[in-house]
Amino acid sequence: MSKTAGTSIDRESLPYRPCVGVMLLNDRGQVFVAKRCDSKDAWQMPQGGIDEGESVREAALRELKEEIGTDKAEILGETTEKLRYDLPDHLLGKVWKGRWRGQEQVWLAARFTGTDADIDLATEHPEFDAWKWVDADDLPRLIVPFKRPVYEAVLAEFQTVIAGLRRR
């Protein structure tokens, strides 16, 4: 049994949380990122759990609406494989009521079809307190280290989608 240092949590016995992530892109091929309310400088793309009986696309649009106040998006692509990350030791057992060791994510690329005025972080349960559009190449440096490999894989998989929007 592999216990996490300083805790009685058996990481290997915990499942991964089924999750969807959305790489929301504007017409210039820039990526939407938002800063988490619960952290000084943790930026991320919209993401969240997939509810029982919900499709990946339904979950993606629901998460956009819940997190950024709009679901004005056209789905352009989906990752070919699920991507995983593990929570670092200091978060294990603290987030998601201790039920998960990390997330197993399907990522979707989506073109934002609204205007910046449609984005409203003042949702029912705010997760973010700031947002911006960033060049795809700048994305990894903004992301917390334990999520960075997933973000790099998402960028690699969607590079042709991003390039296609940049050429428009």
Tab-separated table of C-alpha atoms in Angstrom, residues 78-167:
chain	number	residue	atom	x	y	z
A	78	GLU	CA	-11.884	16.200	-28.971
A	79	THR	CA	-8.714	14.599	-27.612
A	80	THR	CA	-8.147	11.082	-28.920
A	81	GLU	CA	-7.249	9.774	-25.466
A	82	LYS	CA	-8.179	10.673	-21.910
A	83	LEU	CA	-5.487	12.629	-20.088
A	84	ARG	CA	-4.726	12.235	-16.380
A	85	TYR	CA	-3.100	14.212	-13.661
A	86	ASP	CA	-2.564	13.381	-9.994
A	87	LEU	CA	-3.122	15.862	-7.207
A	88	PRO	CA	0.034	16.837	-5.342
A	89	ASP	CA	0.354	15.417	-1.818
A	90	HIS	CA	-0.683	18.676	-0.123
A	91	LEU	CA	-4.072	18.641	-1.930
A	92	LEU	CA	-4.814	14.910	-1.751
A	93	GLY	CA	-7.736	14.292	0.579
A	94	LYS	CA	-8.603	18.004	0.707
A	95	VAL	CA	-10.285	18.753	-2.625
A	96	TRP	CA	-13.370	16.979	-3.996
A	97	LYS	CA	-14.131	15.762	-0.444
A	98	GLY	CA	-11.126	13.426	-0.665
A	99	ARG	CA	-12.854	11.116	-3.150
A	100	TRP	CA	-10.363	11.349	-6.040
A	101	ARG	CA	-6.621	11.080	-6.585
A	102	GLY	CA	-6.728	13.380	-9.602
A	103	GLN	CA	-8.664	13.805	-12.814
A	104	GLU	CA	-9.052	11.787	-15.997
A	105	GLN	CA	-10.024	14.314	-18.615
A	106	VAL	CA	-11.426	14.449	-22.102
A	107	TRP	CA	-10.547	17.807	-23.634
A	108	LEU	CA	-12.535	19.615	-26.287
A	109	ALA	CA	-11.363	22.425	-28.537
A	110	ALA	CA	-14.112	24.992	-29.044
A	111	ARG	CA	-14.401	28.266	-30.924
A	112	PHE	CA	-15.960	31.039	-28.855
A	113	THR	CA	-18.978	32.339	-30.785
A	114	GLY	CA	-19.913	35.174	-28.446
A	115	THR	CA	-18.288	38.474	-27.581
A	116	ASP	CA	-16.095	39.277	-24.603
A	117	ALA	CA	-19.135	40.968	-23.031
A	118	ASP	CA	-20.833	37.536	-22.840
A	119	ILE	CA	-18.194	36.298	-20.388
A	120	ASP	CA	-19.334	36.807	-16.811
A	121	LEU	CA	-17.342	35.255	-13.974
A	122	ALA	CA	-19.948	36.355	-11.411
A	123	THR	CA	-21.721	33.010	-11.639
A	124	GLU	CA	-23.794	31.301	-8.926
A	125	HIS	CA	-20.658	29.654	-7.495
A	126	PRO	CA	-17.687	31.725	-8.756
A	127	GLU	CA	-14.479	29.798	-9.363
A	128	PHE	CA	-12.537	32.577	-11.075
A	129	ASP	CA	-11.849	36.234	-10.383
A	130	ALA	CA	-10.042	37.259	-13.580
A	131	TRP	CA	-9.756	36.082	-17.182
A	132	LYS	CA	-7.846	36.827	-20.360
A	133	TRP	CA	-7.053	35.573	-23.844
A	134	VAL	CA	-3.475	34.322	-24.216
A	135	ASP	CA	-1.361	33.085	-27.084
A	136	ALA	CA	-1.266	29.288	-27.051
A	137	ASP	CA	2.530	29.297	-26.697
A	138	ASP	CA	2.208	31.237	-23.413
A	139	LEU	CA	-0.312	28.850	-21.870
A	140	PRO	CA	1.979	26.284	-20.156
A	141	ARG	CA	3.884	28.869	-18.102
A	142	LEU	CA	0.613	30.092	-16.526
A	143	ILE	CA	-0.491	26.653	-15.351
A	144	VAL	CA	0.269	25.055	-11.982
A	145	PRO	CA	3.095	22.520	-12.380
A	146	PHE	CA	1.048	19.384	-11.625
A	147	LYS	CA	-1.388	20.177	-14.485
A	148	ARG	CA	1.249	21.375	-16.962
A	149	PRO	CA	1.894	18.019	-18.740
A	150	VAL	CA	-1.839	17.683	-19.493
A	151	TYR	CA	-1.965	21.221	-20.882
A	152	GLU	CA	1.083	20.565	-23.058
A	153	ALA	CA	-0.585	17.406	-24.425
A	154	VAL	CA	-3.794	19.345	-25.141
A	155	LEU	CA	-1.819	22.046	-26.965
A	156	ALA	CA	0.010	19.444	-29.046
A	157	GLU	CA	-3.211	17.673	-29.989
A	158	PHE	CA	-5.072	20.854	-30.946
A	159	GLN	CA	-2.217	22.665	-32.713
A	160	THR	CA	-3.874	22.345	-36.145
A	161	VAL	CA	-7.178	23.709	-34.778
A	162	ILE	CA	-5.340	26.680	-33.264
A	163	ALA	CA	-3.370	27.273	-36.469
A	164	GLY	CA	-6.586	27.138	-38.511
A	165	LEU	CA	-8.165	29.880	-36.411
A	166	ARG	CA	-5.035	32.036	-36.646
A	167	ARG	CA	-5.258	31.905	-40.452
